[in-house]
Every structure is written in C-alpha cells, then in structure tokens.
Coordinates of C-alpha atoms in Angstrom, one line a residue:
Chain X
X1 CA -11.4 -0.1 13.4
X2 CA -7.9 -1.7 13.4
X3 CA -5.9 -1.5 16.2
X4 CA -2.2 -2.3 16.2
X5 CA -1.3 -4.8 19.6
X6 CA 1.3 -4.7 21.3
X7 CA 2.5 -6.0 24.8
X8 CA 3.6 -4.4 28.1
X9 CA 4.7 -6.2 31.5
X10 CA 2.3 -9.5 29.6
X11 CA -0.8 -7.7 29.5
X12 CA -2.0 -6.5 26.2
X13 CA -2.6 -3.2 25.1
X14 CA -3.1 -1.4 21.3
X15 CA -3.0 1.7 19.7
X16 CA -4.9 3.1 16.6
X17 CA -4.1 2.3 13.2
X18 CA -5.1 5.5 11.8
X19 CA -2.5 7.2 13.5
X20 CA 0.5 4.5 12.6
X21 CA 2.6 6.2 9.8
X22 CA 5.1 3.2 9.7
X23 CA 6.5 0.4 11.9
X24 CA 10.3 0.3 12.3
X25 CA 12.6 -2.4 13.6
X26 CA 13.9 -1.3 17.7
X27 CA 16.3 1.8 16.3
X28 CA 19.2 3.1 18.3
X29 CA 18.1 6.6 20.0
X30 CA 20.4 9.7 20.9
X31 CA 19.5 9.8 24.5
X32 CA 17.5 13.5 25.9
X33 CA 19.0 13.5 29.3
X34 CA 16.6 15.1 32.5
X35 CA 13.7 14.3 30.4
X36 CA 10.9 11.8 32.2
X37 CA 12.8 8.1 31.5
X38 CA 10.3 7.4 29.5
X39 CA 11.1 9.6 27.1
X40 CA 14.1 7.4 25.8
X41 CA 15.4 9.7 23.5
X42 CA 15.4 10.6 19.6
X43 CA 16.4 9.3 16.3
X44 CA 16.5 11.1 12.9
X45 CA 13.4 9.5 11.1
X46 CA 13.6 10.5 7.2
X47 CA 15.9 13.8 7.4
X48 CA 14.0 15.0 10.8
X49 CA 14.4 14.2 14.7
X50 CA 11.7 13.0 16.2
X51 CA 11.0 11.4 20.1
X52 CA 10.8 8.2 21.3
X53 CA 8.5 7.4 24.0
X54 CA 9.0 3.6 25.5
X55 CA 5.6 2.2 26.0
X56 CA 7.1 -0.6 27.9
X57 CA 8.4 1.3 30.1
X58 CA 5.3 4.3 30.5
X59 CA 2.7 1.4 31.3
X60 CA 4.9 -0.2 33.5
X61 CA 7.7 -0.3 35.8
X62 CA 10.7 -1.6 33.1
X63 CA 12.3 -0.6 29.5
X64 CA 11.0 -2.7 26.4
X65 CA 13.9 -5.6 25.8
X66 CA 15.8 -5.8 22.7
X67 CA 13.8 -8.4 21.0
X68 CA 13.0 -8.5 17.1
X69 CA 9.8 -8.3 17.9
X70 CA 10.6 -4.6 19.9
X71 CA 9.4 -2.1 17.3
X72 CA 9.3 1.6 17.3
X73 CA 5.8 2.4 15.9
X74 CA 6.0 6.0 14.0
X75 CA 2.8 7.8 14.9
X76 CA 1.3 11.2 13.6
X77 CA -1.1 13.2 15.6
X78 CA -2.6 17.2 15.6
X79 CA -1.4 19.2 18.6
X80 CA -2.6 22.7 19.3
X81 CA -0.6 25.2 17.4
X82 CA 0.5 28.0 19.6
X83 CA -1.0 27.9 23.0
X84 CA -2.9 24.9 24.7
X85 CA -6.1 26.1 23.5
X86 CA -5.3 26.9 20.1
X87 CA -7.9 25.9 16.9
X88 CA -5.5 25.3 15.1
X89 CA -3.8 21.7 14.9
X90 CA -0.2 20.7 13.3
X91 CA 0.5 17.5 12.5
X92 CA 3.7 16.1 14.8
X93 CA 5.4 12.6 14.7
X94 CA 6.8 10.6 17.7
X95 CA 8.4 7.2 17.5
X96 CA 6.1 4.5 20.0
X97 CA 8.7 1.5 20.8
X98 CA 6.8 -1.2 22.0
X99 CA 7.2 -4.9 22.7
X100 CA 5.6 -8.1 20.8
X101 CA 4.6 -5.8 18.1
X102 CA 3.4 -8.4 16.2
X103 CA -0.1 -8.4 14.5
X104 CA -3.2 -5.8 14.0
X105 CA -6.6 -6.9 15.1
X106 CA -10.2 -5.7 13.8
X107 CA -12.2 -4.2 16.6
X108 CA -15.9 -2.8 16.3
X109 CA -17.8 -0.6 19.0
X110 CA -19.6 -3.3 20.5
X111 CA -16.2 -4.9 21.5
X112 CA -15.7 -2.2 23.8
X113 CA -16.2 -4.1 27.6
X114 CA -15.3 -0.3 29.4
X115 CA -15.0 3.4 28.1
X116 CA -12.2 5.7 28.8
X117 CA -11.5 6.6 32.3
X118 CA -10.1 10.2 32.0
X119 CA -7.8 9.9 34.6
X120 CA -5.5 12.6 35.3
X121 CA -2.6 10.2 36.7
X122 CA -3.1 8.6 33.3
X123 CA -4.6 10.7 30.6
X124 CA -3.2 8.4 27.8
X125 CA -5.7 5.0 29.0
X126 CA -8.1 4.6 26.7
X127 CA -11.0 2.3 26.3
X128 CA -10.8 -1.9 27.1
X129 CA -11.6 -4.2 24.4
X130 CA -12.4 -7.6 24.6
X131 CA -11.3 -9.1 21.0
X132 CA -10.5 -13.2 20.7
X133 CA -10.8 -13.6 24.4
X134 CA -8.2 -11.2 24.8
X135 CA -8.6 -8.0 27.2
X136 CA -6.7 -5.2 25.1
X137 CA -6.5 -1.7 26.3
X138 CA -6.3 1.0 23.4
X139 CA -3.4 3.9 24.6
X140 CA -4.4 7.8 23.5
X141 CA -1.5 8.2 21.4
X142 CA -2.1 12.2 22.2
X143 CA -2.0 12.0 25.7
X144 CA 1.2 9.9 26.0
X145 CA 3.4 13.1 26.6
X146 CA 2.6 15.6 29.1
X147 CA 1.3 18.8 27.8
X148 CA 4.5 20.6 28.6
X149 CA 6.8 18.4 27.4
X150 CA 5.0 18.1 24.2
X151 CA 5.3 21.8 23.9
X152 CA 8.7 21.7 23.9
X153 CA 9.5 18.5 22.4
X154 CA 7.2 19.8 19.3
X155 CA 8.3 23.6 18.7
X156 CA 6.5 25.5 16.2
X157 CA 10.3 26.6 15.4
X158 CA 11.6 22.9 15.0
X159 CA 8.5 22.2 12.6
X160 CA 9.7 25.5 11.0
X161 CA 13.2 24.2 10.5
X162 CA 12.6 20.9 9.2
X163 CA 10.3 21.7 6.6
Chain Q
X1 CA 35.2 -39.6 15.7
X2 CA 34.0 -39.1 12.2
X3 CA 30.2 -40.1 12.8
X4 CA 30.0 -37.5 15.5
X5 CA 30.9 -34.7 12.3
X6 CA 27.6 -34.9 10.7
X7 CA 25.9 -34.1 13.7
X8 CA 27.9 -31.1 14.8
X9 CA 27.2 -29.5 11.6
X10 CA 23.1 -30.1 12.6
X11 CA 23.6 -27.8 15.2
X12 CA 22.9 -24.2 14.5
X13 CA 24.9 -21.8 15.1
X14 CA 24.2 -18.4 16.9
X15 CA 23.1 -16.8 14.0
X16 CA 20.8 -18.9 12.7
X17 CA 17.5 -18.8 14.6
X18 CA 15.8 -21.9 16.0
X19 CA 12.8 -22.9 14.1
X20 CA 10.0 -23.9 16.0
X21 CA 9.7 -27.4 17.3
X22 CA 7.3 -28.2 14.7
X23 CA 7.5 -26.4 11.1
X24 CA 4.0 -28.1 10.6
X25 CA 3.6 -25.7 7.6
X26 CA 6.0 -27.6 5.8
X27 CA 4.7 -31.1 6.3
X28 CA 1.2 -31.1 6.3
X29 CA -0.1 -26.7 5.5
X30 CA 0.1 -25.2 2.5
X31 CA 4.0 -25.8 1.5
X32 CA 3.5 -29.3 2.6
X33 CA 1.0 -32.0 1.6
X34 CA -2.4 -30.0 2.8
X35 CA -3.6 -33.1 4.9
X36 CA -3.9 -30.9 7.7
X37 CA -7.6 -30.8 9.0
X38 CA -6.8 -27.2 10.3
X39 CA -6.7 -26.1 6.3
X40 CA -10.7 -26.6 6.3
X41 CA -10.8 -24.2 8.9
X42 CA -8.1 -21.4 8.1
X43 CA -7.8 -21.5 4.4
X44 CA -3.8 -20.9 4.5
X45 CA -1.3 -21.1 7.2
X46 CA -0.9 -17.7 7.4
X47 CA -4.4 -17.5 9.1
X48 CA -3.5 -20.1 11.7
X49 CA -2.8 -19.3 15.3
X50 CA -0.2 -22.4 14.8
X51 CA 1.9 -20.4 12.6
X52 CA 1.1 -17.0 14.5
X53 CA 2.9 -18.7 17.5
X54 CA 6.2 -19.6 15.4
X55 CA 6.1 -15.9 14.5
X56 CA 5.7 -14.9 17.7
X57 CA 9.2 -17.6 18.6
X58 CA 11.0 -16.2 15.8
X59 CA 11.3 -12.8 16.6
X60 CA 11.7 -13.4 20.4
X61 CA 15.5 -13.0 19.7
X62 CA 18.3 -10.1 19.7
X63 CA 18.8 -9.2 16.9
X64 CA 21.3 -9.9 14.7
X65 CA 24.5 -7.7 14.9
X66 CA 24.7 -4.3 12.6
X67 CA 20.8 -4.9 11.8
X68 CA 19.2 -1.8 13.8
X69 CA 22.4 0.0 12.6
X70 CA 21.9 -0.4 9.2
X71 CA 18.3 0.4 9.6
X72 CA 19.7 3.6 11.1
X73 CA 21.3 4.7 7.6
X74 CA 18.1 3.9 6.1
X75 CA 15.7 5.9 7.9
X76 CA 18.3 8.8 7.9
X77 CA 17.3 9.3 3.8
X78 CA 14.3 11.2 3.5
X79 CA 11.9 9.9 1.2
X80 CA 12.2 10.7 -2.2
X81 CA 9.1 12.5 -2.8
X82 CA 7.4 10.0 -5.0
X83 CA 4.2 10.7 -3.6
X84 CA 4.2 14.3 -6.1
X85 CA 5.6 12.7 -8.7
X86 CA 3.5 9.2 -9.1
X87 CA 1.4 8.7 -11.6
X88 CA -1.4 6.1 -11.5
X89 CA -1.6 4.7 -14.8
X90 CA -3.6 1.8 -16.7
X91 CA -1.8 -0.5 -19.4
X92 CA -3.5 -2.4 -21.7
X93 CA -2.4 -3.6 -25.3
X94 CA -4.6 -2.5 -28.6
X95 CA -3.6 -4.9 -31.4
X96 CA 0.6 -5.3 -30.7
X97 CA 0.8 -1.4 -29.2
X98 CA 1.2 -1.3 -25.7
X99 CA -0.3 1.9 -24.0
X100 CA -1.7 3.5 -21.4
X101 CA -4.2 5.8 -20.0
X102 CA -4.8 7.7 -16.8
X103 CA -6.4 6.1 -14.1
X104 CA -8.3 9.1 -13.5
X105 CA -9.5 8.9 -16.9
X106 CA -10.7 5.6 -16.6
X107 CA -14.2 4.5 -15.3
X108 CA -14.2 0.8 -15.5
X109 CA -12.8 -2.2 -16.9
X110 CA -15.2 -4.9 -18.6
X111 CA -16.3 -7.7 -20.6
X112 CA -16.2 -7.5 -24.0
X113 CA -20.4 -7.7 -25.1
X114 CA -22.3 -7.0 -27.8
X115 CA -21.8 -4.0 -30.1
X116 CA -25.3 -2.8 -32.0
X117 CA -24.5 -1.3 -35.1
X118 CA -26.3 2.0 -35.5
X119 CA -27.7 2.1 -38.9
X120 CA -26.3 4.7 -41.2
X121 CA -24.1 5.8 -38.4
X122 CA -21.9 2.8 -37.9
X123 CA -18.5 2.9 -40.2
X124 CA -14.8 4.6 -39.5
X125 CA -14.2 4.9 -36.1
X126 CA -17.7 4.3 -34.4
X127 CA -18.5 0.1 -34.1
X128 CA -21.6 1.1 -32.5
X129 CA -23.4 1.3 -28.9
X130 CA -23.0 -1.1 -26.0
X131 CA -24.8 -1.2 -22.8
X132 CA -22.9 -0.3 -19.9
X133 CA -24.7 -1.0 -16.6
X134 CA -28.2 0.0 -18.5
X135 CA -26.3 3.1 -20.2
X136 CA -25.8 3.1 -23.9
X137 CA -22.2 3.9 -24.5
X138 CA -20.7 5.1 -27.9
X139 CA -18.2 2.4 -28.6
X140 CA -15.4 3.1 -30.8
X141 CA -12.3 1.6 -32.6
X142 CA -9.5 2.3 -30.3
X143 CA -7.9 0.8 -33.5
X144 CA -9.3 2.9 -36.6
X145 CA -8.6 6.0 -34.1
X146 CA -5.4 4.9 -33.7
X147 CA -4.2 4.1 -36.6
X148 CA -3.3 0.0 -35.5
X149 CA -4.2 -3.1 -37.6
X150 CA -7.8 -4.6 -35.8
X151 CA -6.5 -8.3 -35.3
X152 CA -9.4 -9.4 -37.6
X153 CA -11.1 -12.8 -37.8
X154 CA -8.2 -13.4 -40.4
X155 CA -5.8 -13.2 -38.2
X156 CA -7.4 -15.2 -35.6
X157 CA -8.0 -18.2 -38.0
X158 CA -3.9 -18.0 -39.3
X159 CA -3.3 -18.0 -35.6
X160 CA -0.2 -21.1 -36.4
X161 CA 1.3 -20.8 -32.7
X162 CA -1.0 -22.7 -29.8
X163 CA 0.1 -19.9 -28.2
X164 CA -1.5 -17.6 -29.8
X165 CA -4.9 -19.6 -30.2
X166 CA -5.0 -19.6 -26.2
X167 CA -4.0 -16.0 -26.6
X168 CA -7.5 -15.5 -28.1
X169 CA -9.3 -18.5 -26.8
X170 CA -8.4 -16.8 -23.0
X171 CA -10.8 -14.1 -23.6
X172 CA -8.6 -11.2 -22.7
X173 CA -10.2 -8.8 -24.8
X174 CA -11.9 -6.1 -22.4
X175 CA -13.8 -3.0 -23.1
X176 CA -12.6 0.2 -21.5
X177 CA -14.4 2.8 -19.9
X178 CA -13.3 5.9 -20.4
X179 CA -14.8 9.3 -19.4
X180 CA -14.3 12.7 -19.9
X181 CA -15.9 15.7 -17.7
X182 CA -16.6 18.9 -20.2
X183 CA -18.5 21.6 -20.1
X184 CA -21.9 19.9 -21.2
X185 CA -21.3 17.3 -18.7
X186 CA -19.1 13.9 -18.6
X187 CA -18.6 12.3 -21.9
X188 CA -18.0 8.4 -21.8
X189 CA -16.5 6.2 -24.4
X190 CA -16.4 2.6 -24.5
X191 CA -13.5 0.6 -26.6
X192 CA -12.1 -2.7 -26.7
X193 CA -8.4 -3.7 -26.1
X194 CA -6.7 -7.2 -26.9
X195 CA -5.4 -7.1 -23.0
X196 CA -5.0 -5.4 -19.9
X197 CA -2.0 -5.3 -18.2
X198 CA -3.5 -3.9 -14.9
X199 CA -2.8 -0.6 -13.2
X200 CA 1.1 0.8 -12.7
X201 CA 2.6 3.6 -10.8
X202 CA 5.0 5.2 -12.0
X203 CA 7.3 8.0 -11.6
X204 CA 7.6 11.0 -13.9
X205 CA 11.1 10.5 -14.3
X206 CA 10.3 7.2 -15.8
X207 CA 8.5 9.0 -18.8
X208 CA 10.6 10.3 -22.1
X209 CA 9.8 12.4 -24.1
X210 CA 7.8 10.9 -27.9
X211 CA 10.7 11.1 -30.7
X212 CA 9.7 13.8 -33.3
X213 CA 10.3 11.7 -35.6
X214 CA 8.1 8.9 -34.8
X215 CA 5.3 9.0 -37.9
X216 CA 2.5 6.4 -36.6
X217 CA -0.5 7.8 -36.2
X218 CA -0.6 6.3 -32.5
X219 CA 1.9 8.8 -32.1
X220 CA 0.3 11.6 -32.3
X221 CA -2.3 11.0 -28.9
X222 CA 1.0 10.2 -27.0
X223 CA 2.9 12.5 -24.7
X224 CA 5.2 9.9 -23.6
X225 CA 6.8 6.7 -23.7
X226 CA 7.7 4.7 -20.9
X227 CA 9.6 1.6 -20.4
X228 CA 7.7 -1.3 -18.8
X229 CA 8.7 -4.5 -18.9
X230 CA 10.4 -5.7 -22.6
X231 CA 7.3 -3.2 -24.3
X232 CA 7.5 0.4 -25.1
X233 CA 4.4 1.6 -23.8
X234 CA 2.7 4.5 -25.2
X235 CA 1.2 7.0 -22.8
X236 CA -2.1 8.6 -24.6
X237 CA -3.0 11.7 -24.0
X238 CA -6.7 11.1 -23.1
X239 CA -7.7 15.1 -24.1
X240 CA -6.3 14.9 -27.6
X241 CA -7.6 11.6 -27.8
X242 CA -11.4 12.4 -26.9
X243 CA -11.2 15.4 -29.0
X244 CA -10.4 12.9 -32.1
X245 CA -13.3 11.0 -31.0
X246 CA -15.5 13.6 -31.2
X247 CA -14.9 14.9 -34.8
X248 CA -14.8 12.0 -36.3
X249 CA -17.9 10.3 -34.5
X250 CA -20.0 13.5 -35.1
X251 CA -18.2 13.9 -38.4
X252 CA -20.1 10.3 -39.8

C-alpha cells in the first residue's frame, strides 16, 4: 500500500494514501480558541470549513514551521453517524498539516517490523514499518481527534448545511 | 569598482532560492550529458536520491510572500462539478473525419490484421471477419457506414507529400473494438480507423449541438460536435450507429 511520509521532531512517520483527498501548500487557518492546541484551527476548503489538526505538533512537543515543504494534507474518513456506536458511517474531511511532506513510499505487509499498539494515551499510533532502512510509523487518521471533539467538530447539522 | 558589478549581480537575492551546491542534473543526468554512472542505476534523475535531496533543500524555505494567500482564494472556489459532467471519450480519425466514440463503448484498441472475406457475404458495409484474441469479429467499413471516402490504394500511391507517405508508412491504422450489450447478449464489432488520437475528457459544456443542416451521411450517427484541437470532431452516437450495422450486415 502507499503511504504518504511525512516528518515530526526528525523521526518519520506516514499516513495512508487511500484516505489523502489532496495535498495543499501550509494555508492560513482561522484560529478555534479553547480547543486542544493541536487543533490549530480551520480554513474554508472548496466552499466548506473544515479542521486542521498539526501533526507536528500532536506527535510532539512543537508547531510544524513554515517551510514549503509544510503541507496541509486533506484527508476523508467515515465517522459514526449519530451516536458513537452508530452503523452507519459519513464521510468527514479534516486538513493534516505536516512537515517535510515530501514523497509517498510503497509498503507491503511483510514491511511491518511491529503492529498497532492500541494505546489509550495514543489511539491514533499505528503500525511501524521498516521501508529503505527507514523506521516509519503509520498515524490512524481516525483516531487523531478525540471522540468528543470529533463529535462536535463534525455535526450531522454542519454536514447538513454544507451540502 | 566596476569589476566588483558583475559579481554583485551573481548574488541572489532573497527571492530567489539557493540551488543546491551541485545541480548534477544539469551536467552529467538526464538534462546534461548522461555520463553519470548513477543513470545505469536509476534510469532518470527523478528516481535518484541525489536529486530527492535537492528537493528536499528547495523547499526547506518560507515561503514566498502572498503565496499561501493566494492559495487561500483558490481553495475558497468549490470545485466545479466536472466530475458529473465528464465525459470519457475516444478520438480517432476515419479517412479525413475526426470522431469519437464512448469509452464505455469501446473494448479495445488494436493492430490492423487480416480481414477473411466471407464468401457471398462480403460486399457494402461488411469487409469480413477478423480474429480478436481467438474470437471471430464481424469487421465492417467504418467508412461505407459512414458515408467517408476509404483512402484506397489509389490514394496511397498519389501520396505526393513525404508527409503523407510516413503518414501511411507509420502504421497508424488501428482496428476498433467496439461492443454493444443487448438483449441477446453483447454484440462486438471490429473496424478500422486511419488514427487514433487517444482518449479525452471532456466536459458537456464543451459539446454543441449537430447543425440541422449538415447533409453528410456521417452526420446522421452524430449527436454532437466538439472542438478539439484545429478538427471538428464528430461525436457518434454508438446506438444509432450499431443499429445501422445491423440492418445492413444482416440485410447482405
């Protein structure tokens, strides 16, 4: 599968391609005060308002810098419509902004050198891949937002609004 | 003073970034000379770790003032929704008429072979049966049916311009796949075309309407013209167009 690299505090880490809808230069973002820093705000993508989350700055203790090579990743994944436990998934967008995001690498199972950990102080670490003697660890683009947040970040009213 | 001018203007200024130490690339990679022993190895720069590492240097900069801004504007402008609207369509040329077909009506695009004439069958529109991937095909006159002088052997042999002569000599004559799905199953036809012009997509608004007044007989299997390029191209319609087929196949 192809994963999309990026960097964080010099250690490399990658998310999914499936889930990339489109890469975007390092946008300005209207800021969401009292939300988890993390969370650095939104930006209208195509005619509808979607998050940012800084992946610098969630794997590690400081903000992505302004680099060229600082992009916002635009990712699309299902979250339960309704209540947690909801069948039913809707498709929701959030903007990644990541550093060095600079090239896409071909992994295959057997690359995988340790599974995911489940780890409830960090839901979102996936599994570690050793690719081209690099150690890359693949981020759960679902699990980078808190449950809660996510619930109210992604409204069934603001998908109702914008469509 | 004055020698010291020349160098000054060397230096870059802050917009400009600084190109990597070495632009090997240029000297000995693929937009230089191709000595470079690493070419065995990575087929074209763009596979080397050399020029990976430049990248990498290049965008390791701010960026450039107003740049994220006016990528702001941009993103702001929701997509036209093309996606609805595309069409995916072939273009290929039957004698001088450019036209096209939809790609979901195609099957495949292939060499021009041998035609066997079917005895007491073979005449008007049908030139015979070919063998597609160990399927006999119907192959028909694209031409006849269409109503478009066949460049004949004639032709070929008046061919004054070398132009021309390469024009034949290049082989760009293909066969066309075509295929139908009806109630008795999928019908396939197989015809020839001078040249294919490879797959487009295009937009509906793109399309206009066939002038009434248009009298070829092409005209009458289109339901549109488009613009491409400096041709007109003729967009068949591939129902209308397999219906002819069939009368006047099963009509020899």
């Amino acid at each position: 599968m192809q994963l999309l690299t990026f960097k964080a505090c010099g250690h490399a880490y990658a998310i999914e391609s499936k889930a990339v809808v489109e890469v975007l230069p390092q946008v300005p973002v209207r800021a969401m005060p009292r939300l988890p820093d993390y969370i650095v705000g939104m930006f209208n993508y195509r005619g509808k308002m979607i998050p940012v989350v800084d992946l610098t700055r969630r794997l590690s203790d400081r903000f992505a810098a302004e680099r060229l090579s600082t992009r916002v990743i635009v990712v699309e994944y299902g979250i339960p419509e309704g209540h947690v436990d909801s069948p039913r998934f809707r498709q929701v967008r959030m903007g990644l902004m990541a550093e060095d995001v600079i090239s896409t690498q071909s992994s295959k199972d057997a690359d995988t050198a340790f599974p995911t950990m489940h780890l409830e102080i960090a839901p979102f670490l996936g599994r570690i891949v050793r690719l081209n003697g690099e150690t890359i660890q693949v981020v759960i683009v679902e699990k980078l937002l808190p449950t809660d947040i996510a619930a109210g970040l992604f409204t069934d009213a603001a998908a109702l609004h914008s469509q | 003073m004055t020698a010291s001018i020349p160098s000054d203007a060397q230096v870059p200024s802050a917009e400009t970034p600084p190109l990597p130490s070495d632009d090997c690339w240029r000297r000995i990679g693929v937009a230089g000379d191709r000595s470079c022993p690493e070419l065995a190895v990575h087929v074209h720069c763009r596979n080397c770790p050399v020029m990976a590492e430049a990248a990498r240097t290049f965008f390791d900069r701010v960026a450039p003032d107003g740049y994220l801004e006016s990528w702001t504007r941009v993103l702001e402008e929701p997509n036209a929704p093309r996606d609805a609207e595309l069409t995916s369509i072939l273009i290929f040329r039957v004698g001088q008429e450019w036209l096209a077909l939809r790609a979901g009506a195609l099957v495949e695009v292939t060499t021009e072979r041998l035609r066997h004439r079917v005895p007491h069958r073979t005449g008007g529109v049908l030139e015979g049966v070919v063998n597609i991937r160990g399927q006999l095909q119907l192959c028909v006159s694209a031409h006849t049916l269409l109503g478009i002088p066949q460049v004949s052997a004639d032709d070929k042999a008046s061919a004054h311009t070398p132009a021309e002569e390469a024009d034949t000599a290049a082989g760009k004559r293909r066969f066309l796949v075509v295929e139908r799905v009806v109630d008795t199953g999928p019908e396939q036809w197989v015809f020839a075309v001078e040249e294919v012009a490879g797959m487009h997509r295009i937009a509906r608004t793109e399309m206009r309407a066939v002038p009434s007044t248009v009298s070829q007989s092409s005209a009458r299997f289109c339901y549109a013209l488009l613009d491409w390029q400096t041709s007109v191209v003729g967009l068949l319609d591939e129902n209308r167009m397999f219906d002819a087929l069939r009368d006047q196949v099963h009509a020899v």
